[in-house]
C-alpha positions as a Markdown table, in Angstrom:
| # | Residue | x | y | z |
|---|---|---|---|---|
| 1 | Met | 0.2 | -0.1 | -0.5 |
| 2 | Pro | 1.2 | 3.3 | -0.7 |
| 3 | Pro | 2.5 | 5.5 | 1.9 |
| 4 | Arg | 0.3 | 8.5 | 2.0 |
| 5 | Leu | -3.0 | 5.5 | 1.5 |
| 6 | Ser | -2.2 | 3.9 | 4.6 |
| 7 | Arg | -1.5 | 7.4 | 6.5 |
| 8 | Leu | -4.6 | 8.5 | 5.3 |
| 9 | Leu | -6.9 | 5.1 | 6.3 |
| 10 | Pro | -6.8 | 4.9 | 9.6 |
| 11 | Asp | -8.4 | 8.6 | 9.6 |
| 12 | Glu | -10.4 | 8.8 | 7.4 |
| 13 | Leu | -12.6 | 5.9 | 6.3 |
| 14 | Pro | -14.5 | 6.3 | 10.0 |
| 15 | Gly | -15.3 | 9.6 | 8.3 |
| 16 | Tyr | -16.1 | 8.3 | 5.6 |
| 17 | Arg | -18.4 | 6.0 | 7.9 |
| 18 | Arg | -20.6 | 8.7 | 9.2 |
| 19 | Ile | -20.7 | 10.1 | 6.0 |
| 20 | Thr | -22.5 | 6.7 | 4.6 |
| 21 | Leu | -25.2 | 7.2 | 7.9 |
| 22 | Ile | -26.1 | 10.1 | 6.6 |
| 23 | Thr | -26.2 | 10.0 | 3.2 |
| 24 | Leu | -28.6 | 6.9 | 4.5 |
| 25 | Ile | -30.5 | 9.0 | 7.0 |
| 26 | Ser | -30.9 | 12.1 | 4.5 |
| 27 | Leu | -32.0 | 9.6 | 1.9 |
| 28 | Val | -34.7 | 8.2 | 4.3 |
| 29 | Ala | -35.4 | 11.6 | 5.9 |
| 30 | Ile | -36.5 | 12.9 | 1.6 |
| 31 | Ile | -39.1 | 10.5 | 1.6 |
| 32 | Val | -40.6 | 12.1 | 4.7 |
| 33 | Val | -40.6 | 15.7 | 3.8 |
| 34 | Gly | -41.7 | 14.3 | 0.3 |
| 35 | Ala | -44.6 | 12.5 | 1.8 |
| 36 | Thr | -45.5 | 16.4 | 4.3 |
| 37 | Val | -46.5 | 17.9 | 0.6 |
| 38 | Arg | -48.5 | 15.4 | -0.5 |
| 39 | Leu | -49.9 | 15.5 | 3.3 |
| 40 | Thr | -50.1 | 19.1 | 3.1 |
| 41 | Asp | -52.6 | 19.1 | -0.2 |
| 42 | Ser | -48.8 | 21.5 | -1.0 |
| 43 | Gly | -48.2 | 18.8 | -4.0 |
| 44 | Leu | -49.2 | 21.5 | -6.9 |
| 45 | Gly | -47.7 | 24.1 | -4.7 |
| 46 | Cys | -45.4 | 24.8 | -7.5 |
| 47 | Asn | -46.9 | 25.7 | -10.9 |
| 48 | Ser | -43.7 | 24.6 | -12.2 |
| 49 | Trp | -40.4 | 22.7 | -12.5 |
| 50 | Pro | -37.3 | 23.3 | -12.2 |
| 51 | Gly | -38.1 | 26.5 | -10.8 |
| 52 | Cys | -41.7 | 27.3 | -8.4 |
| 53 | Glu | -43.0 | 28.8 | -11.1 |
| 54 | Ser | -42.9 | 29.5 | -14.1 |
| 55 | Asp | -41.0 | 33.6 | -14.2 |
| 56 | Ser | -39.6 | 32.7 | -10.9 |
| 57 | Leu | -37.4 | 30.4 | -8.9 |
| 58 | Thr | -39.2 | 30.6 | -5.9 |
| 59 | Pro | -43.2 | 31.1 | -5.1 |
| 60 | His | -44.0 | 34.8 | -6.1 |
| 61 | Ser | -44.9 | 35.1 | -2.3 |
| 62 | Ala | -44.1 | 33.6 | 0.8 |
| 63 | Ser | -47.2 | 33.8 | 2.2 |
| 64 | Asp | -47.9 | 31.2 | 0.3 |
| 65 | Phe | -48.0 | 28.1 | 2.5 |
| 66 | His | -48.6 | 25.7 | -0.6 |
| 67 | Gly | -45.8 | 27.2 | -2.8 |
| 68 | Met | -43.4 | 27.5 | 0.6 |
| 69 | Val | -44.2 | 23.9 | 1.3 |
| 70 | Glu | -42.9 | 22.2 | -2.6 |
| 71 | Phe | -40.3 | 24.8 | -2.7 |
| 72 | Ile | -38.5 | 24.2 | 1.0 |
| 73 | Asn | -38.5 | 20.3 | 0.1 |
| 74 | Arg | -37.0 | 20.8 | -3.3 |
| 75 | Leu | -34.0 | 23.1 | -1.1 |
| 76 | Val | -33.7 | 19.4 | 0.4 |
| 77 | Asn | -33.7 | 17.7 | -2.2 |
| 78 | Gly | -30.7 | 19.9 | -3.3 |
| 79 | Val | -29.1 | 19.2 | 0.1 |
| 80 | Val | -29.7 | 15.4 | -0.5 |
| 81 | Ile | -28.4 | 16.0 | -3.7 |
| 82 | Val | -24.6 | 17.6 | -2.5 |
| 83 | Ile | -24.5 | 15.2 | 0.5 |
| 84 | Thr | -24.6 | 12.3 | -2.2 |
| 85 | Val | -21.6 | 14.0 | -4.1 |
| 86 | Ala | -20.2 | 14.2 | -0.9 |
| 87 | Ala | -20.4 | 10.8 | -0.6 |
| 88 | Val | -19.0 | 9.9 | -3.7 |
| 89 | Leu | -15.7 | 12.2 | -3.7 |
| 90 | Gly | -15.0 | 10.8 | -0.6 |
| 91 | Ala | -15.0 | 6.8 | -1.7 |
| 92 | Arg | -13.4 | 8.4 | -4.5 |
| 93 | Arg | -10.4 | 9.2 | -2.1 |
| 94 | Leu | -10.1 | 5.5 | -0.9 |
| 95 | Arg | -10.6 | 3.7 | -4.3 |
| 96 | Ala | -7.3 | 2.6 | -4.0 |
| 97 | Glu | -7.9 | 0.2 | -1.5 |
| 98 | Arg | -11.4 | 0.1 | -1.3 |
| 99 | Pro | -12.7 | 0.5 | -5.0 |
| 100 | Asp | -15.8 | -1.5 | -4.1 |
| 101 | Leu | -17.3 | 1.5 | -1.9 |
| 102 | Tyr | -16.9 | 3.7 | -5.2 |
| 103 | Arg | -18.2 | 2.0 | -7.0 |
| 104 | Trp | -20.9 | 1.8 | -4.8 |
| 105 | Ser | -21.4 | 5.0 | -4.1 |
| 106 | Leu | -21.6 | 6.4 | -8.0 |
| 107 | Gly | -25.2 | 5.2 | -8.3 |
| 108 | Leu | -26.5 | 7.6 | -5.6 |
| 109 | Pro | -25.9 | 10.8 | -7.3 |
| 110 | Val | -27.8 | 9.0 | -10.5 |
| 111 | Trp | -30.4 | 7.2 | -8.2 |
| 112 | Val | -31.5 | 11.0 | -6.5 |
| 113 | Leu | -31.0 | 12.8 | -9.8 |
| 114 | Gly | -33.5 | 10.4 | -11.5 |
| 115 | Asn | -35.7 | 11.3 | -9.3 |
| 116 | Ala | -35.4 | 14.3 | -8.7 |
| 117 | Val | -36.7 | 14.6 | -12.6 |
| 118 | Val | -39.4 | 11.7 | -11.4 |
| 119 | Gly | -40.6 | 15.0 | -9.9 |
| 120 | Gly | -40.8 | 17.2 | -12.0 |
| 121 | Met | -42.6 | 14.9 | -13.9 |
| 122 | Val | -45.6 | 14.5 | -10.9 |
| 123 | Val | -45.1 | 18.3 | -10.8 |
| 124 | Leu | -45.9 | 18.6 | -14.6 |
| 125 | Leu | -48.6 | 15.6 | -14.7 |
| 126 | His | -50.5 | 17.3 | -11.8 |
| 127 | Leu | -50.1 | 14.5 | -9.3 |
| 128 | Asp | -50.5 | 11.8 | -11.3 |
| 129 | Pro | -51.6 | 8.8 | -9.4 |
| 130 | Val | -48.6 | 6.8 | -11.4 |
| 131 | Ser | -46.0 | 9.2 | -11.3 |
| 132 | Val | -46.5 | 10.0 | -7.1 |
| 133 | Met | -45.8 | 5.9 | -7.3 |
| 134 | Gly | -42.4 | 5.4 | -8.9 |
| 135 | His | -41.3 | 8.6 | -7.2 |
| 136 | Phe | -41.7 | 6.7 | -3.5 |
| 137 | Leu | -40.4 | 3.8 | -5.3 |
| 138 | Val | -37.3 | 4.9 | -7.4 |
| 139 | Ser | -36.8 | 6.9 | -3.5 |
| 140 | Leu | -36.6 | 3.4 | -2.4 |
| 141 | Gly | -34.2 | 2.7 | -4.7 |
| 142 | Ala | -31.7 | 4.8 | -3.4 |
| 143 | Val | -32.7 | 4.3 | 0.1 |
| 144 | Trp | -30.7 | 0.4 | -1.3 |
| 145 | Asn | -28.3 | 1.9 | -2.9 |
| 146 | Ala | -26.7 | 4.2 | 0.4 |
| 147 | Val | -27.7 | 0.7 | 2.2 |
| 148 | Val | -25.5 | -1.3 | 0.5 |
| 149 | Leu | -22.7 | 1.5 | 0.5 |
| 150 | Tyr | -23.4 | 1.9 | 4.4 |
| 151 | Thr | -22.5 | -1.4 | 5.3 |
| 152 | Arg | -19.9 | -2.3 | 3.0 |
| 153 | Ala | -18.0 | 0.6 | 4.7 |
| 154 | His | -18.2 | -1.3 | 7.8 |
| 155 | Glu | -16.9 | -3.8 | 6.7 |
| 156 | Pro | -13.2 | -5.5 | 5.9 |
| 157 | Arg | -11.1 | -4.6 | 2.4 |
| 158 | Ala | -12.6 | -8.5 | 1.4 |
| 159 | Ala | -11.0 | -10.5 | -1.3 |
| 160 | Ser | -14.1 | -12.6 | -1.9 |
| 161 | Arg | -17.7 | -13.4 | -0.2 |
| 162 | Arg | -18.8 | -16.8 | 2.4 |
| 163 | Pro | -22.1 | -17.9 | 2.8 |
| 164 | Gln | -23.8 | -16.8 | 6.5 |
| 165 | Ala | -26.3 | -19.5 | 5.9 |
| 166 | Val | -28.1 | -22.3 | 4.1 |
| 167 | Gly | -29.5 | -22.8 | 0.8 |
| 168 | Thr | -33.2 | -23.1 | 1.9 |
| 169 | Val | -32.3 | -19.5 | 4.3 |
| 170 | Val | -31.0 | -17.7 | 1.1 |
| 171 | Thr | -33.8 | -18.6 | -1.1 |
| 172 | Ala | -36.1 | -17.7 | 2.0 |
| 173 | Cys | -34.6 | -14.3 | 2.4 |
| 174 | Arg | -34.3 | -13.7 | -1.1 |
| 175 | Leu | -38.4 | -14.0 | -0.9 |
| 176 | Leu | -38.4 | -12.2 | 1.4 |
| 177 | Leu | -37.1 | -8.9 | -1.0 |
| 178 | Val | -39.8 | -9.8 | -3.2 |
| 179 | Ala | -42.6 | -9.8 | -0.3 |
| 180 | Ala | -41.4 | -6.8 | 0.7 |
| 181 | Thr | -41.9 | -5.4 | -2.8 |
| 182 | Val | -45.5 | -6.2 | -3.1 |
| 183 | Val | -46.0 | -4.6 | 0.2 |
| 184 | Met | -44.6 | -1.4 | -0.9 |
| 185 | Val | -46.3 | -1.9 | -4.5 |
| 186 | Thr | -49.3 | -2.5 | -3.3 |
| 187 | Gly | -49.2 | 0.1 | -0.7 |
| 188 | Thr | -48.4 | 2.9 | -2.9 |
| 189 | Ile | -52.3 | 1.7 | -4.9 |
| 190 | Val | -54.2 | 2.3 | -1.8 |
| 191 | Thr | -52.3 | 5.8 | -1.1 |
| 192 | Gly | -52.7 | 6.4 | -5.3 |
| 193 | Ser | -56.6 | 5.5 | -4.5 |
| 194 | Gly | -56.9 | 7.4 | -1.0 |
| 195 | Pro | -57.9 | 10.4 | 0.2 |
| 196 | His | -55.0 | 12.4 | 0.4 |
| 197 | Ala | -53.7 | 13.1 | -3.2 |
| 198 | Gly | -51.8 | 16.0 | -2.7 |
| 199 | Asp | -54.5 | 18.4 | -3.9 |
| 200 | Glu | -57.7 | 18.0 | -4.4 |
| 201 | Arg | -57.9 | 19.2 | -8.1 |
| 202 | Ala | -55.6 | 15.5 | -8.5 |
| 203 | Asp | -56.9 | 11.8 | -10.0 |
| 204 | Arg | -57.7 | 9.1 | -8.2 |
| 205 | Leu | -56.8 | 5.2 | -9.6 |
| 206 | Asp | -59.9 | 4.2 | -9.9 |
| 207 | Phe | -60.4 | 1.4 | -7.3 |
| 208 | Val | -62.5 | 0.8 | -4.0 |
| 209 | Val | -60.1 | 1.9 | -0.8 |
| 210 | Ala | -61.7 | -1.0 | 1.0 |
| 211 | Asp | -60.4 | -3.4 | -1.9 |
| 212 | Val | -57.2 | -2.0 | -2.1 |
| 213 | Ala | -56.2 | -1.6 | 1.8 |
| 214 | Arg | -57.3 | -5.7 | 2.1 |
| 215 | Ile | -54.9 | -6.7 | -0.6 |
| 216 | His | -52.4 | -4.8 | 0.9 |
| 217 | Gly | -52.6 | -5.4 | 4.3 |
| 218 | Ile | -53.4 | -9.6 | 2.6 |
| 219 | Ala | -49.4 | -8.7 | 1.5 |
| 220 | Val | -48.1 | -7.3 | 4.6 |
| 221 | Met | -49.7 | -11.3 | 6.3 |
| 222 | Leu | -48.1 | -13.0 | 3.9 |
| 223 | Phe | -44.8 | -11.4 | 4.9 |
| 224 | Leu | -45.0 | -11.4 | 8.1 |
| 225 | Gly | -45.9 | -15.1 | 8.0 |
| 226 | Leu | -42.8 | -15.8 | 6.5 |
| 227 | Thr | -40.2 | -12.9 | 8.4 |
| 228 | Leu | -41.3 | -15.9 | 11.2 |
| 229 | Ala | -40.5 | -18.7 | 9.4 |
| 230 | Val | -37.4 | -17.2 | 8.1 |
| 231 | Leu | -36.2 | -16.2 | 11.5 |
| 232 | Ala | -37.3 | -20.0 | 13.6 |
| 233 | Met | -34.6 | -21.5 | 10.6 |
| 234 | Ala | -32.3 | -19.1 | 11.6 |
| 235 | Arg | -32.4 | -19.9 | 14.8 |
| 236 | Arg | -32.2 | -23.8 | 14.5 |
| 237 | Gly | -28.8 | -23.4 | 13.2 |
| 238 | Asp | -29.2 | -22.7 | 10.1 |
| 239 | Ala | -27.8 | -19.1 | 9.5 |
| 240 | Ala | -25.1 | -16.9 | 11.2 |
| 241 | Pro | -26.0 | -14.9 | 14.2 |
| 242 | Val | -25.5 | -11.9 | 12.4 |
| 243 | Val | -28.9 | -13.2 | 10.0 |
| 244 | Gly | -30.9 | -13.5 | 12.9 |
| 245 | Arg | -30.5 | -10.8 | 14.8 |
| 246 | Arg | -31.2 | -8.3 | 11.6 |
| 247 | Leu | -34.1 | -10.5 | 10.9 |
| 248 | Asn | -34.9 | -10.3 | 14.5 |
| 249 | Glu | -35.0 | -6.4 | 13.5 |
| 250 | Leu | -37.3 | -6.9 | 10.3 |
| 251 | Leu | -40.2 | -8.2 | 12.4 |
| 252 | Thr | -40.0 | -5.5 | 15.0 |
| 253 | Val | -40.0 | -3.0 | 11.8 |
| 254 | Leu | -42.7 | -5.1 | 11.1 |
| 255 | Val | -45.0 | -5.5 | 13.7 |
| 256 | Ala | -45.0 | -1.5 | 14.1 |
| 257 | Gln | -45.7 | -0.8 | 11.0 |
| 258 | Gly | -48.3 | -3.2 | 10.8 |
| 259 | Ala | -49.8 | -1.5 | 14.0 |
| 260 | Ile | -49.4 | 2.0 | 12.3 |
| 261 | Gly | -51.0 | 1.0 | 9.0 |
| 262 | Tyr | -54.3 | -0.5 | 10.8 |
| 263 | Leu | -54.5 | 1.9 | 13.5 |
| 264 | Gln | -54.2 | 5.0 | 10.8 |
| 265 | Tyr | -57.1 | 3.0 | 8.5 |
| 266 | Phe | -60.0 | 2.7 | 11.8 |
| 267 | Asn | -59.7 | 6.5 | 12.7 |
| 268 | Gly | -59.9 | 7.6 | 8.5 |
| 269 | Val | -56.6 | 8.0 | 8.1 |
| 270 | Pro | -55.4 | 10.8 | 9.6 |
| 271 | Ala | -52.2 | 12.9 | 8.1 |
| 272 | Leu | -49.9 | 12.6 | 10.8 |
| 273 | Leu | -50.2 | 8.8 | 11.0 |
| 274 | Val | -49.8 | 8.4 | 7.2 |
| 275 | Gly | -47.0 | 10.6 | 7.4 |
| 276 | Phe | -45.3 | 7.7 | 10.4 |
| 277 | His | -46.3 | 4.5 | 8.5 |
| 278 | Val | -44.3 | 6.5 | 5.3 |
| 279 | Leu | -41.1 | 7.0 | 7.5 |
| 280 | Gly | -42.0 | 3.0 | 9.2 |
| 281 | Ala | -42.4 | 2.1 | 5.4 |
| 282 | Ala | -38.8 | 3.2 | 4.3 |
| 283 | Val | -37.5 | 2.0 | 7.6 |
| 284 | Leu | -38.5 | -1.5 | 7.0 |
| 285 | Trp | -37.2 | -1.2 | 3.2 |
| 286 | Val | -33.9 | -1.0 | 4.9 |
| 287 | Ala | -34.0 | -3.4 | 7.4 |
| 288 | Val | -34.9 | -5.8 | 4.8 |
| 289 | Val | -32.3 | -4.9 | 2.5 |
| 290 | Arg | -30.1 | -5.3 | 5.4 |
| 291 | Val | -31.2 | -9.0 | 6.0 |
| 292 | His | -30.2 | -9.6 | 2.7 |
| 293 | Leu | -26.6 | -8.6 | 2.8 |
| 294 | Ala | -26.2 | -10.2 | 6.2 |
| 295 | Leu | -26.9 | -13.8 | 3.6 |
| 296 | Ser | -22.8 | -12.9 | 3.2 |
| 297 | Ala | -19.6 | -11.8 | 4.9 |
| 298 | Pro | -16.1 | -10.3 | 3.6 |
| 299 | Val | -13.3 | -12.9 | 3.5 |
| 300 | Pro | -10.4 | -10.0 | 4.3 |
| 301 | Ala | -8.4 | -9.4 | 1.5 |
| 302 | Gly | -4.7 | -9.4 | 3.7 |
| 303 | Pro | -3.4 | -12.0 | 7.1 |
| 304 | Glu | -4.0 | -9.5 | 9.3 |
| 305 | Asp | -7.6 | -9.1 | 8.4 |
| 306 | Ala | -8.0 | -12.3 | 8.0 |
| 307 | Ala | -6.9 | -13.3 | 10.9 |
| 308 | Arg | -8.6 | -10.9 | 13.3 |
| 309 | Ser | -11.7 | -12.1 | 11.0 |
| 310 | Ala | -11.3 | -15.6 | 12.4 |
| 311 | Pro | -13.3 | -16.3 | 15.5 |
| 312 | Ser | -16.7 | -14.6 | 13.3 |
| 313 | Ala | -15.7 | -17.2 | 10.2 |
| 314 | Ala | -15.3 | -20.3 | 13.2 |
| 315 | Val | -18.5 | -18.9 | 14.2 |
| 316 | Ala | -20.5 | -19.5 | 11.3 |
| 317 | Ala | -18.6 | -23.0 | 10.3 |
| 318 | Gln | -20.0 | -23.9 | 13.5 |
| 319 | Ala | -23.7 | -22.2 | 12.6 |
| 320 | Leu | -23.9 | -23.5 | 8.8 |
| 321 | Ser | -22.5 | -27.3 | 10.1 |
| 322 | Ser | -25.0 | -27.5 | 13.2 |
């Protein structure tokens, strides 16, 4: 390793880990901020894009509540873009030693800028519900990228990766990702059919809310059942302890999210509870991605790293051979 790089890494990698955490938090936060725009009926507070008005970057009046809410949402998006660029620049300084971090960091600004374009389409299409659904789902793609980068930044430099679970658990955890995706998509359909359109002039999906909410609830129950089944397999020794811990985290978030969902439904879908439900959806997505990432562990590239990781490798081997 070049002397300069060896001096930089001990100081810079912990700092870069903090950057990845800030990036992840900001990408979850912008989902909630975006939902706030919709929940305050400010979705068309700005009549144009990228400027708020056709002749102005900002709303014409500071007293325009809906315009200011949407404008602040765009400012926050700008801050998130700056944060993702910082994540790229930080990874670039480390790319000689950690090219994997640099590769994953490059996806962040692509996701965020792409979602900004989708956000512009949402405005130009006057909150068409399909475009709003796409806006949310692309945001989850950015969160996925950030979770991977955050996780990799906390791992040693790897020559390869070793499995942390038997094949049936790996397959089941992949199904968890599919189930989580179905839950997210059906949730957006409920939102697209429900009362919080972002503006009274916005179109709604032509579905009965009770019907699509029931379908979404069934998807959540199937997701919960699959999570419990995989957790049982992990507890009997089919996976390393880290997989079980991540599954416990997922189960906790899933139960809390389900409780919020039922609470909001039976209380007339109040905006505040919907906001918490959106936050819960983002956290749930983080949890299920973390489960998937726990299915393999890095095999350190250097002999010193390998010696440090030997105890954890032994634990994984014992778990998989039980």
